[in-house]
Amino acid sequence: MSDFNKIVIFGVGLIGGSFALALKTARAASEIVGFERSPQLLEEALRLGVIDRAATDMREVAGADLVLIAAPVGQMPEIFASIAPYLSEKTVVTDGGSTKGDVVAAARAALGGKIARFVPAHPIAGAEHSGVTAARSDLFQGRKVVITPLPENDMEARTRVEQAWQQCGATIHVLEAGQHDRVFAAVSHLPHLLAFALVRDLACRAEAGIFFDFAASGFRDFTRIAASHPEMWRDICLANRDALLEEIDTYQKQVEEFKIALQNNDGAALEERFAVARSARRAWGERLQAQDADMPKK
Amino acid sequence: MSDFNKIVIFGVGLIGGSFALALKTARAASEIVGFERSPQLLEEALRLGVIDRAATDMREVAGADLVLIAAPVGQMPEIFASIAPYLSEKTVVTDGGSTKGDVVAAARAALGGKIARFVPAHPIAGAEHSGVTAARSDLFQGRKVVITPLPENDMEARTRVEQAWQQCGATIHVLEAGQHDRVFAAVSHLPHLLAFALVRDLACRAEAGIFFDFAASGFRDFTRIAASHPEMWRDICLANRDALLEEIDTYQKQVEEFKIALQNNDGAALEERFAVARSARRAWGERLQAQDADMPKK
Protein backbone atom coordinates (compact mmCIF):
# COMPACT_ATOMS: atom_id res chain seq x y z
CA MET A 1 0.00 0.00 0.00
CA SER A 2 1.23 3.48 -0.86
CA ASP A 3 1.78 6.10 1.80
CA PHE A 4 -0.57 8.47 -0.02
CA ASN A 5 -3.60 7.40 -1.98
CA LYS A 6 -4.13 10.72 -3.70
CA ILE A 7 -1.69 13.58 -4.04
CA VAL A 8 -2.75 16.88 -5.58
CA ILE A 9 -0.06 19.23 -6.90
CA PHE A 10 -0.58 22.86 -7.84
CA GLY A 11 2.11 23.93 -10.28
CA VAL A 12 3.78 21.08 -12.15
CA GLY A 13 7.04 22.85 -13.04
CA LEU A 14 10.49 21.95 -11.75
CA ILE A 15 9.55 21.64 -8.07
CA GLY A 16 6.05 20.20 -8.38
CA GLY A 17 7.05 17.89 -11.22
CA SER A 18 10.13 16.60 -9.40
CA PHE A 19 8.11 16.03 -6.23
CA ALA A 20 5.66 13.94 -8.27
CA LEU A 21 8.38 11.93 -9.98
CA ALA A 22 10.24 11.36 -6.71
CA LEU A 23 7.15 10.02 -4.91
CA LYS A 24 6.23 7.87 -7.90
CA THR A 25 9.75 6.43 -7.94
CA ALA A 26 9.47 5.78 -4.19
CA ARG A 27 6.08 4.11 -4.84
CA ALA A 28 4.67 6.41 -2.19
CA ALA A 29 1.67 7.66 -4.20
CA SER A 30 -1.23 5.78 -5.77
CA GLU A 31 -2.48 8.71 -7.82
CA ILE A 32 -1.07 12.15 -8.58
CA VAL A 33 -3.41 14.85 -9.81
CA GLY A 34 -1.99 18.07 -11.26
CA PHE A 35 -3.31 21.61 -11.47
CA GLU A 36 -1.43 24.20 -13.50
CA ARG A 37 -2.06 27.79 -14.61
CA SER A 38 -0.73 27.02 -18.08
CA PRO A 39 -2.90 24.45 -19.94
CA GLN A 40 0.07 23.60 -22.17
CA LEU A 41 2.32 22.77 -19.21
CA LEU A 42 -0.45 20.72 -17.68
CA GLU A 43 -0.83 18.71 -20.85
CA GLU A 44 2.92 18.26 -21.10
CA ALA A 45 3.12 17.03 -17.49
CA LEU A 46 0.44 14.46 -18.30
CA ARG A 47 2.12 13.43 -21.54
CA LEU A 48 5.48 13.00 -19.75
CA GLY A 49 3.83 10.83 -17.10
CA VAL A 50 4.76 13.28 -14.34
CA ILE A 51 1.13 13.34 -13.21
CA ASP A 52 -1.58 10.70 -13.60
CA ARG A 53 -4.42 13.09 -14.14
CA ALA A 54 -4.79 16.74 -15.15
CA ALA A 55 -7.44 18.71 -13.29
CA THR A 56 -9.11 22.11 -13.50
CA ASP A 57 -12.05 21.61 -11.14
CA MET A 58 -11.29 22.38 -7.50
CA ARG A 59 -13.59 19.59 -6.39
CA GLU A 60 -10.76 17.26 -7.41
CA VAL A 61 -8.97 18.40 -4.26
CA ALA A 62 -11.54 16.53 -2.18
CA GLY A 63 -10.21 13.25 -0.86
CA ALA A 64 -6.53 14.17 -1.25
CA ASP A 65 -4.14 12.85 1.38
CA LEU A 66 -1.56 15.44 0.48
CA VAL A 67 -1.66 18.75 -1.36
CA LEU A 68 1.57 20.39 -2.54
CA ILE A 69 1.40 24.00 -3.66
CA ALA A 70 4.40 24.53 -5.93
CA ALA A 71 3.15 27.59 -7.79
CA PRO A 72 4.95 30.98 -7.66
CA VAL A 73 4.41 32.52 -4.23
CA GLY A 74 2.38 35.37 -5.75
CA GLN A 75 -0.33 32.91 -6.75
CA MET A 76 -0.57 31.14 -3.42
CA PRO A 77 -3.22 33.30 -1.68
CA GLU A 78 -5.67 32.55 -4.47
CA ILE A 79 -4.85 28.85 -4.42
CA PHE A 80 -5.29 28.59 -0.64
CA ALA A 81 -8.67 30.28 -0.93
CA SER A 82 -9.73 27.96 -3.76
CA ILE A 83 -8.79 24.73 -2.03
CA ALA A 84 -9.97 25.60 1.49
CA PRO A 85 -13.54 24.31 1.04
CA TYR A 86 -12.30 20.96 -0.26
CA LEU A 87 -9.75 20.06 2.39
CA SER A 88 -10.88 17.15 4.51
CA GLU A 89 -9.65 16.38 8.01
CA LYS A 90 -7.17 13.84 6.72
CA THR A 91 -5.61 16.12 4.09
CA VAL A 92 -2.18 17.60 4.84
CA VAL A 93 -0.93 20.57 2.86
CA THR A 94 2.61 21.73 2.18
CA ASP A 95 4.21 24.13 -0.27
CA GLY A 96 7.46 24.75 -2.11
CA GLY A 97 7.67 28.52 -1.81
CA SER A 98 10.98 30.36 -1.42
CA THR A 99 9.47 32.71 1.17
CA LYS A 100 7.56 31.66 4.22
CA GLY A 101 6.15 34.63 6.16
CA ASP A 102 3.83 35.69 3.33
CA VAL A 103 2.79 32.11 2.55
CA VAL A 104 1.95 31.47 6.19
CA ALA A 105 -0.09 34.69 6.32
CA ALA A 106 -1.99 33.73 3.16
CA ALA A 107 -2.65 30.24 4.52
CA ARG A 108 -3.87 31.60 7.87
CA ALA A 109 -6.21 34.01 6.08
CA ALA A 110 -7.71 31.31 3.85
CA LEU A 111 -7.65 28.08 5.82
CA GLY A 112 -9.17 29.00 9.17
CA GLY A 113 -9.09 26.02 11.55
CA LYS A 114 -7.55 23.85 8.83
CA ILE A 115 -4.27 25.73 9.29
CA ALA A 116 -3.32 22.93 11.72
CA ARG A 117 -2.80 20.73 8.65
CA PHE A 118 -0.60 23.13 6.66
CA VAL A 119 3.12 22.56 7.17
CA PRO A 120 5.14 25.15 5.19
CA ALA A 121 8.25 23.95 3.38
CA HIS A 122 11.02 25.34 1.21
CA PRO A 123 13.04 22.81 -0.78
CA ILE A 124 16.56 24.18 -1.44
CA ALA A 125 16.90 22.80 -4.90
CA GLY A 126 17.33 25.64 -7.30
CA ALA A 127 18.31 24.67 -10.78
CA GLU A 128 19.33 26.61 -13.82
CA HIS A 129 16.43 25.18 -15.73
CA SER A 130 12.76 25.45 -14.92
CA GLY A 131 9.55 23.91 -16.16
CA VAL A 132 8.22 20.37 -16.19
CA THR A 133 10.76 19.19 -18.78
CA ALA A 134 13.51 19.92 -16.22
CA ALA A 135 11.74 17.91 -13.50
CA ARG A 136 13.54 14.79 -12.32
CA SER A 137 12.93 12.21 -9.67
CA ASP A 138 16.27 12.87 -7.93
CA LEU A 139 16.10 16.69 -7.75
CA PHE A 140 15.71 16.63 -3.96
CA GLN A 141 18.13 13.75 -3.35
CA GLY A 142 20.52 14.83 -0.61
CA ARG A 143 19.10 18.38 -0.66
CA LYS A 144 17.80 20.35 2.27
CA VAL A 145 14.12 21.05 2.78
CA VAL A 146 13.47 23.73 5.35
CA ILE A 147 10.16 23.38 7.12
CA THR A 148 8.79 26.23 9.22
CA PRO A 149 6.18 24.52 11.39
CA LEU A 150 3.33 26.60 12.82
CA PRO A 151 2.34 26.62 16.49
CA GLU A 152 -1.08 25.45 15.29
CA ASN A 153 0.27 22.38 13.46
CA ASP A 154 -0.79 19.00 14.76
CA MET A 155 2.00 16.50 15.14
CA GLU A 156 0.58 13.98 12.69
CA ALA A 157 0.40 16.59 9.90
CA ARG A 158 3.98 17.63 10.50
CA THR A 159 5.18 14.03 10.47
CA ARG A 160 3.29 13.25 7.25
CA VAL A 161 4.76 16.28 5.48
CA GLU A 162 8.28 15.57 6.70
CA GLN A 163 7.95 11.97 5.53
CA ALA A 164 6.81 13.05 2.07
CA TRP A 165 9.86 15.28 1.59
CA GLN A 166 12.12 12.62 3.05
CA GLN A 167 10.74 10.11 0.58
CA CYS A 168 11.88 12.56 -2.13
CA GLY A 169 15.38 12.07 -0.72
CA ALA A 170 15.62 15.37 1.15
CA THR A 171 16.88 16.05 4.65
CA ILE A 172 14.60 18.09 6.90
CA HIS A 173 15.77 21.29 8.61
CA VAL A 174 13.60 23.39 10.86
CA LEU A 175 13.54 27.18 11.06
CA GLU A 176 11.00 29.66 12.35
CA ALA A 177 9.31 31.39 9.38
CA GLY A 178 10.69 34.85 10.14
CA GLN A 179 14.18 33.49 10.61
CA HIS A 180 13.85 31.57 7.35
CA ASP A 181 12.96 34.74 5.50
CA ARG A 182 15.85 36.71 6.98
CA VAL A 183 18.34 33.97 6.13
CA PHE A 184 17.14 33.57 2.56
CA ALA A 185 16.90 37.31 2.02
CA ALA A 186 20.65 37.38 2.71
CA VAL A 187 21.93 34.24 1.00
CA SER A 188 19.55 34.02 -1.94
CA HIS A 189 17.23 36.95 -2.61
CA LEU A 190 19.85 39.68 -2.20
CA PRO A 191 22.44 37.97 -4.45
CA HIS A 192 19.79 37.55 -7.15
CA LEU A 193 18.85 41.21 -6.96
CA LEU A 194 22.52 42.24 -7.02
CA ALA A 195 23.27 40.09 -10.06
CA PHE A 196 20.21 41.40 -11.90
CA ALA A 197 21.33 44.95 -11.05
CA LEU A 198 24.87 44.47 -12.37
CA VAL A 199 23.77 43.00 -15.68
CA ARG A 200 21.08 45.62 -16.17
CA ASP A 201 23.59 48.35 -15.34
CA LEU A 202 25.87 47.15 -18.16
CA ALA A 203 23.12 46.21 -20.60
CA CYS A 204 21.73 49.75 -20.57
CA ARG A 205 25.03 51.42 -21.50
CA ALA A 206 25.81 52.81 -24.93
CA GLU A 207 29.00 50.69 -25.07
CA ALA A 208 27.36 47.55 -23.65
CA GLY A 209 28.82 45.41 -26.45
CA ILE A 210 32.42 46.19 -25.49
CA PHE A 211 31.73 45.50 -21.82
CA PHE A 212 30.22 42.09 -22.49
CA ASP A 213 32.99 41.28 -24.99
CA PHE A 214 35.59 41.33 -22.26
CA ALA A 215 33.58 39.80 -19.45
CA ALA A 216 35.11 36.47 -18.45
CA SER A 217 34.58 33.53 -16.13
CA GLY A 218 34.35 35.57 -12.91
CA PHE A 219 31.56 37.64 -14.43
CA ARG A 220 29.92 34.51 -15.79
CA ASP A 221 29.65 32.89 -12.36
CA PHE A 222 28.73 36.10 -10.57
CA THR A 223 25.85 36.80 -12.95
CA ARG A 224 24.59 33.27 -13.58
CA ILE A 225 21.54 33.91 -11.38
CA ALA A 226 20.72 37.04 -13.41
CA ALA A 227 19.30 34.63 -16.00
CA SER A 228 16.64 33.58 -13.48
CA HIS A 229 12.94 33.94 -14.11
CA PRO A 230 11.81 37.61 -13.82
CA GLU A 231 8.24 36.89 -12.73
CA MET A 232 9.27 34.36 -10.13
CA TRP A 233 11.87 36.73 -8.69
CA ARG A 234 9.50 39.67 -8.74
CA ASP A 235 7.15 37.57 -6.61
CA ILE A 236 9.88 36.44 -4.23
CA CYS A 237 11.23 39.97 -3.75
CA LEU A 238 7.78 41.38 -3.09
CA ALA A 239 6.88 38.47 -0.81
CA ASN A 240 10.01 38.95 1.28
CA ARG A 241 10.09 42.73 0.92
CA ASP A 242 10.84 43.77 4.50
CA ALA A 243 13.70 41.36 5.09
CA LEU A 244 15.13 42.03 1.64
CA LEU A 245 15.01 45.82 2.10
CA GLU A 246 16.90 45.39 5.33
CA GLU A 247 19.52 43.24 3.62
CA ILE A 248 19.91 45.78 0.81
CA ASP A 249 20.56 48.51 3.37
CA THR A 250 23.09 46.42 5.26
CA TYR A 251 24.81 45.48 2.03
CA GLN A 252 24.95 49.02 0.74
CA LYS A 253 26.61 50.08 3.98
CA GLN A 254 29.13 47.27 3.57
CA VAL A 255 29.93 48.37 0.01
CA GLU A 256 30.19 51.94 1.26
CA GLU A 257 32.88 50.81 3.74
CA PHE A 258 34.86 49.21 0.91
CA LYS A 259 34.42 52.39 -1.12
CA ILE A 260 35.73 54.59 1.68
CA ALA A 261 38.76 52.36 2.11
CA LEU A 262 39.39 52.69 -1.61
CA GLN A 263 38.87 56.46 -1.59
CA ASN A 264 41.39 56.72 1.23
CA ASN A 265 43.87 54.51 -0.64
CA ASP A 266 43.72 52.34 2.46
CA GLY A 267 45.26 49.15 1.11
CA ALA A 268 45.49 47.52 4.53
CA ALA A 269 41.74 47.95 5.15
CA LEU A 270 40.90 46.57 1.71
CA GLU A 271 43.19 43.60 2.09
CA GLU A 272 41.87 42.82 5.57
CA ARG A 273 38.28 42.90 4.28
CA PHE A 274 39.10 40.74 1.27
CA ALA A 275 40.94 38.28 3.52
CA VAL A 276 37.98 37.91 5.91
CA ALA A 277 35.75 37.19 2.92
CA ARG A 278 38.16 34.76 1.31
CA SER A 279 38.68 32.81 4.47
CA ALA A 280 34.91 32.51 5.11
CA ARG A 281 34.21 31.64 1.48
CA ARG A 282 36.91 28.96 1.42
CA ALA A 283 35.75 27.37 4.66
CA TRP A 284 32.17 27.28 3.37
CA GLY A 285 33.25 25.92 -0.02
CA GLU A 286 35.10 23.08 1.65
CA ARG A 287 32.11 22.20 3.82
CA LEU A 288 29.91 22.24 0.72
CA GLN A 289 32.24 19.95 -1.17
CA ALA A 290 32.33 17.53 1.73
CA GLN A 291 28.51 17.47 1.74
CA ASP A 292 28.39 16.95 -2.02
CA ALA A 293 30.83 14.09 -1.70
CA ASP A 294 28.32 12.43 0.62
CA MET A 295 25.53 12.77 -1.91
CA PRO A 296 24.55 9.98 -4.29
CA LYS A 297 26.21 10.42 -7.70
CA LYS A 298 23.97 11.73 -10.45
CA MET B 1 65.87 28.73 -34.65
CA SER B 2 63.59 29.97 -31.89
CA ASP B 3 61.72 33.25 -32.16
CA PHE B 4 63.29 34.41 -28.90
CA ASN B 5 66.78 33.51 -27.72
CA LYS B 6 66.31 34.71 -24.18
CA ILE B 7 63.07 35.44 -22.38
CA VAL B 8 63.07 36.91 -18.89
CA ILE B 9 59.95 36.56 -16.76
CA PHE B 10 59.25 38.44 -13.56
CA GLY B 11 56.74 36.52 -11.49
CA VAL B 12 56.53 32.81 -12.28
CA GLY B 13 53.03 32.18 -10.94
CA LEU B 14 49.99 31.18 -12.99
CA ILE B 15 50.40 33.81 -15.72
CA GLY B 16 54.19 33.96 -15.95
CA GLY B 17 54.55 30.20 -15.60
CA SER B 18 51.91 29.45 -18.22
CA PHE B 19 53.51 31.96 -20.60
CA ALA B 20 56.83 30.14 -20.16
CA LEU B 21 55.31 26.71 -20.69
CA ALA B 22 53.32 27.84 -23.72
CA LEU B 23 56.38 29.31 -25.45
CA LYS B 24 58.44 26.26 -24.61
CA THR B 25 55.76 24.03 -26.08
CA ALA B 26 55.66 26.21 -29.19
CA ARG B 27 59.47 25.96 -29.35
CA ALA B 28 59.54 29.73 -29.48
CA ALA B 29 62.14 30.27 -26.75
CA SER B 30 65.74 29.06 -26.43
CA GLU B 31 66.12 30.04 -22.80
CA ILE B 32 63.71 31.22 -20.15
CA VAL B 33 65.05 33.00 -17.09
CA GLY B 34 62.80 33.58 -14.08
CA PHE B 35 62.76 36.20 -11.34
CA GLU B 36 60.37 35.82 -8.43
CA ARG B 37 59.81 37.62 -5.13
CA SER B 38 59.38 34.31 -3.32
CA PRO B 39 62.58 32.20 -3.37
CA GLN B 40 60.49 29.06 -2.77
CA LEU B 41 58.29 29.70 -5.80
CA LEU B 42 61.35 30.42 -7.89
CA GLU B 43 62.91 27.13 -6.89
CA GLU B 44 59.67 25.30 -7.56
CA ALA B 45 59.40 26.85 -11.03
CA LEU B 46 62.90 25.64 -11.77
CA ARG B 47 62.22 22.18 -10.39
CA LEU B 48 59.03 21.87 -12.46
CA GLY B 49 60.92 22.88 -15.59
CA VAL B 50 58.77 25.96 -16.08
CA ILE B 51 61.92 28.08 -16.32
CA ASP B 52 65.43 27.11 -17.40
CA ARG B 53 67.26 29.32 -14.97
CA ALA B 54 66.43 31.13 -11.73
CA ALA B 55 67.88 34.61 -11.36
CA THR B 56 68.20 37.26 -8.68
CA ASP B 57 70.71 39.61 -10.28
CA MET B 58 69.19 42.26 -12.54
CA ARG B 59 72.16 42.06 -14.86
CA GLU B 60 70.55 38.84 -16.13
CA VAL B 61 68.03 41.05 -17.91
CA ALA B 62 70.77 42.17 -20.29
CA GLY B 63 70.56 40.46 -23.66
CA ALA B 64 66.91 39.44 -23.29
CA ASP B 65 64.79 39.50 -26.46
CA LEU B 66 61.62 39.63 -24.43
CA VAL B 67 60.78 40.54 -20.85
CA LEU B 68 57.38 39.64 -19.38
CA ILE B 69 56.38 41.26 -16.10
CA ALA B 70 53.78 39.00 -14.57
CA ALA B 71 54.09 40.17 -10.97
CA PRO B 72 51.19 41.79 -9.06
CA VAL B 73 50.62 45.30 -10.44
CA GLY B 74 51.64 46.85 -7.13
CA GLN B 75 55.20 45.56 -7.64
CA MET B 76 55.58 46.75 -11.21
CA PRO B 77 56.95 50.28 -10.61
CA GLU B 78 59.89 48.82 -8.74
CA ILE B 79 60.48 46.16 -11.38
CA PHE B 80 60.41 48.70 -14.23
CA ALA B 81 62.94 50.82 -12.37
CA SER B 82 65.19 47.82 -11.71
CA ILE B 83 65.24 46.55 -15.28
CA ALA B 84 65.49 49.91 -17.07
CA PRO B 85 69.31 50.07 -17.07
CA TYR B 86 69.59 46.58 -18.57
CA LEU B 87 67.15 46.86 -21.48
CA SER B 88 68.95 46.83 -24.82
CA GLU B 89 67.58 48.23 -28.06
CA LYS B 90 66.42 44.83 -29.20
CA THR B 91 64.56 43.96 -25.97
CA VAL B 92 60.76 44.17 -26.05
CA VAL B 93 58.81 44.30 -22.79
CA THR B 94 55.24 43.29 -22.06
CA ASP B 95 53.25 42.62 -18.92
CA GLY B 96 50.32 40.59 -17.66
CA GLY B 97 48.69 43.13 -15.38
CA SER B 98 44.93 43.38 -14.91
CA THR B 99 45.08 47.18 -14.98
CA LYS B 100 46.76 49.26 -17.61
CA GLY B 101 46.70 53.00 -16.81
CA ASP B 102 48.85 52.61 -13.71
CA VAL B 103 51.23 50.16 -15.37
CA VAL B 104 51.69 52.51 -18.31
CA ALA B 105 52.37 55.42 -15.94
CA ALA B 106 54.94 53.36 -14.01
CA ALA B 107 56.62 52.29 -17.24
CA ARG B 108 56.74 55.85 -18.56
CA ALA B 109 58.27 57.05 -15.30
CA ALA B 110 60.97 54.38 -15.28
CA LEU B 111 61.79 53.58 -18.88
CA GLY B 112 62.36 57.00 -20.47
CA GLY B 113 63.02 56.63 -24.21
CA LYS B 114 62.81 52.85 -23.92
CA ILE B 115 59.05 53.17 -23.48
CA ALA B 116 58.82 52.64 -27.27
CA ARG B 117 59.61 48.98 -26.61
CA PHE B 118 57.01 48.38 -23.86
CA VAL B 119 53.72 47.01 -25.18
CA PRO B 120 51.21 46.60 -22.31
CA ALA B 121 49.06 43.48 -22.28
CA HIS B 122 46.33 41.90 -20.19
CA PRO B 123 45.68 38.20 -20.74
CA ILE B 124 42.05 37.36 -19.87
CA ALA B 125 42.74 34.02 -18.35
CA GLY B 126 41.68 34.06 -14.77
CA ALA B 127 41.66 30.74 -13.04
CA GLU B 128 40.47 29.57 -9.67
CA HIS B 129 43.95 28.43 -8.83
CA SER B 130 47.09 30.49 -8.69
CA GLY B 131 50.80 29.84 -8.34
CA VAL B 132 53.29 28.01 -10.47
CA THR B 133 51.79 24.58 -9.79
CA ALA B 134 48.61 25.77 -11.55
CA ALA B 135 50.56 26.95 -14.62
CA ARG B 136 49.89 25.07 -17.84
CA SER B 137 50.97 25.43 -21.41
CA ASP B 138 47.40 25.80 -22.72
CA LEU B 139 46.16 28.43 -20.28
CA PHE B 140 45.94 31.08 -23.00
CA GLN B 141 44.70 28.77 -25.74
CA GLY B 142 41.69 30.45 -27.37
CA ARG B 143 41.72 33.20 -24.72
CA LYS B 144 41.75 36.93 -25.33
CA VAL B 145 44.81 39.05 -24.67
CA VAL B 146 44.04 42.76 -24.63
CA ILE B 147 46.96 44.93 -25.66
CA THR B 148 46.85 48.67 -25.06
CA PRO B 149 49.57 49.98 -27.38
CA LEU B 150 51.21 53.32 -26.60
CA PRO B 151 51.56 56.16 -29.11
CA GLU B 152 55.32 55.85 -28.52
CA ASN B 153 55.47 52.15 -29.46
CA ASP B 154 57.48 51.23 -32.50
CA MET B 155 55.78 48.86 -34.89
CA GLU B 156 58.37 46.09 -34.58
CA ALA B 157 58.00 45.97 -30.77
CA ARG B 158 54.24 45.75 -31.05
CA THR B 159 54.44 42.98 -33.62
CA ARG B 160 56.94 40.98 -31.54
CA VAL B 161 54.76 41.21 -28.44
CA GLU B 162 51.60 40.29 -30.33
CA GLN B 163 53.38 37.31 -31.84
CA ALA B 164 54.55 36.09 -28.44
CA TRP B 165 51.01 36.11 -27.05
CA GLN B 166 49.68 34.54 -30.23
CA GLN B 167 52.22 31.76 -29.91
CA CYS B 168 50.71 31.10 -26.50
CA GLY B 169 47.45 30.45 -28.36
CA ALA B 170 45.75 33.75 -27.54
CA THR B 171 43.82 36.08 -29.81
CA ILE B 172 44.83 39.74 -29.71
CA HIS B 173 42.35 42.53 -28.98
CA VAL B 174 43.23 46.19 -28.88
CA LEU B 175 41.87 48.79 -26.47
CA GLU B 176 43.10 52.18 -25.37
CA ALA B 177 44.47 51.92 -21.80
CA GLY B 178 41.82 54.18 -20.24
CA GLN B 179 39.03 52.31 -22.01
CA HIS B 180 40.54 49.01 -20.88
CA ASP B 181 40.47 50.14 -17.27
CA ARG B 182 36.87 51.36 -17.46
CA VAL B 183 35.71 48.11 -19.06
CA PHE B 184 37.50 45.89 -16.54
CA ALA B 185 36.43 48.02 -13.61
CA ALA B 186 32.86 47.17 -14.62
CA VAL B 187 33.07 43.52 -15.68
CA SER B 188 35.77 42.28 -13.32
CA HIS B 189 36.94 44.56 -10.53
CA LEU B 190 33.48 45.63 -9.39
CA PRO B 191 32.06 42.07 -9.28
CA HIS B 192 35.05 40.97 -7.21
CA LEU B 193 34.55 43.79 -4.74
CA LEU B 194 30.80 43.08 -4.57
CA ALA B 195 31.35 39.38 -3.92
CA PHE B 196 33.96 40.10 -1.22
CA ALA B 197 31.51 42.55 0.35
CA LEU B 198 28.63 40.07 0.47
CA VAL B 199 30.67 37.29 2.04
CA ARG B 200 32.26 39.64 4.58
CA ASP B 201 28.82 41.04 5.41
CA LEU B 202 27.59 37.55 6.32
CA ALA B 203 30.81 36.31 7.88
CA CYS B 204 30.78 39.13 10.44
CA ARG B 205 27.29 38.37 11.76
CA ALA B 206 26.57 36.68 15.05
CA GLU B 207 24.44 34.05 13.25
CA ALA B 208 26.89 33.57 10.36
CA GLY B 209 26.74 29.78 10.72
CA ILE B 210 23.01 29.62 10.01
CA PHE B 211 23.35 31.88 7.01
CA PHE B 212 26.08 29.78 5.41
CA ASP B 213 24.21 26.57 6.28
CA PHE B 214 21.39 27.49 3.94
CA ALA B 215 23.39 29.13 1.16
CA ALA B 216 23.01 27.10 -2.03
CA SER B 217 24.24 26.95 -5.61
CA GLY B 218 23.25 30.52 -6.54
CA PHE B 219 25.29 31.84 -3.63
CA ARG B 220 28.14 29.50 -4.49
CA ASP B 221 28.47 30.86 -8.02
CA PHE B 222 27.87 34.48 -7.03
CA THR B 223 30.61 34.36 -4.40
CA ARG B 224 33.14 32.12 -6.12
CA ILE B 225 35.39 35.13 -6.84
CA ALA B 226 35.30 36.09 -3.15
CA ALA B 227 37.87 33.31 -2.69
CA SER B 228 40.33 35.30 -4.82
CA HIS B 229 43.69 36.46 -3.57
CA PRO B 230 43.35 39.42 -1.15
CA GLU B 231 46.72 41.00 -1.90
CA MET B 232 46.31 40.75 -5.64
CA TRP B 233 42.86 42.27 -5.48
CA ARG B 234 43.97 45.00 -3.11
CA ASP B 235 46.58 45.94 -5.73
CA ILE B 236 44.12 45.81 -8.61
CA CYS B 237 41.53 47.91 -6.79
CA LEU B 238 44.09 50.54 -5.81
CA ALA B 239 45.64 50.51 -9.29
CA ASN B 240 42.27 51.09 -10.94
CA ARG B 241 40.88 53.25 -8.17
CA ASP B 242 39.27 56.06 -10.17
CA ALA B 243 37.44 53.85 -12.65
CA LEU B 244 36.39 51.46 -9.89
CA LEU B 245 35.06 54.24 -7.66
CA GLU B 246 32.99 55.47 -10.58
CA GLU B 247 31.62 51.96 -11.17
CA ILE B 248 30.76 51.57 -7.48
CA ASP B 249 28.77 54.82 -7.61
CA THR B 250 26.94 53.81 -10.78
CA TYR B 251 26.16 50.42 -9.30
CA GLN B 252 24.96 51.78 -5.99
CA LYS B 253 22.54 54.03 -7.92
CA GLN B 254 21.32 51.01 -9.88
CA VAL B 255 20.72 49.06 -6.65
CA GLU B 256 18.98 52.11 -5.23
CA GLU B 257 16.55 52.05 -8.18
CA PHE B 258 15.75 48.40 -7.49
CA LYS B 259 15.31 49.24 -3.82
CA ILE B 260 12.88 52.06 -4.56
CA ALA B 261 10.83 49.81 -6.85
CA LEU B 262 10.70 47.30 -4.00
CA GLN B 263 9.80 49.93 -1.40
CA ASN B 264 6.95 51.08 -3.65
CA ASN B 265 5.77 47.49 -4.13
CA ASP B 266 6.23 48.22 -7.83
CA GLY B 267 6.20 44.69 -9.21
CA ALA B 268 6.06 45.86 -12.82
CA ALA B 269 9.25 47.91 -12.45
CA LEU B 270 11.05 45.03 -10.74
CA GLU B 271 9.97 42.53 -13.34
CA GLU B 272 10.94 44.83 -16.20
CA ARG B 273 14.42 45.34 -14.68
CA PHE B 274 14.89 41.62 -14.05
CA ALA B 275 13.75 40.87 -17.62
CA VAL B 276 16.26 43.33 -19.16
CA ALA B 277 19.01 41.67 -17.14
CA ARG B 278 17.92 38.14 -17.95
CA SER B 279 17.68 38.81 -21.64
CA ALA B 280 21.16 40.42 -21.75
CA ARG B 281 22.65 37.65 -19.59
CA ARG B 282 21.17 34.91 -21.74
CA ALA B 283 22.32 36.48 -25.00
CA TRP B 284 25.83 36.87 -23.59
CA GLY B 285 25.86 33.33 -22.19
CA GLU B 286 24.93 31.95 -25.59
CA ARG B 287 27.70 33.92 -27.31
CA LEU B 288 30.16 32.68 -24.70
CA GLN B 289 29.12 29.06 -25.21
CA ALA B 290 29.51 29.41 -28.96
CA GLN B 291 33.04 30.76 -28.42
CA ASP B 292 33.89 27.97 -26.01
CA ALA B 293 32.67 25.43 -28.52
CA ASP B 294 35.24 26.82 -30.96
CA MET B 295 38.05 26.37 -28.46
CA PRO B 296 40.32 23.35 -28.40
CA LYS B 297 39.18 20.76 -25.89
CA LYS B 298 41.16 20.59 -22.70
CSV table of C-alpha atoms in Angstrom, one decimal, chain B residues 21 54 67 168 223 251 260 282 293:
chain,number,residue,atom,x,y,z
B,21,LEU,CA,55.3,26.7,-20.7
B,54,ALA,CA,66.4,31.1,-11.7
B,67,VAL,CA,60.8,40.5,-20.8
B,168,CYS,CA,50.7,31.1,-26.5
B,223,THR,CA,30.6,34.4,-4.4
B,251,TYR,CA,26.2,50.4,-9.3
B,260,ILE,CA,12.9,52.1,-4.6
B,282,ARG,CA,21.2,34.9,-21.7
B,293,ALA,CA,32.7,25.4,-28.5
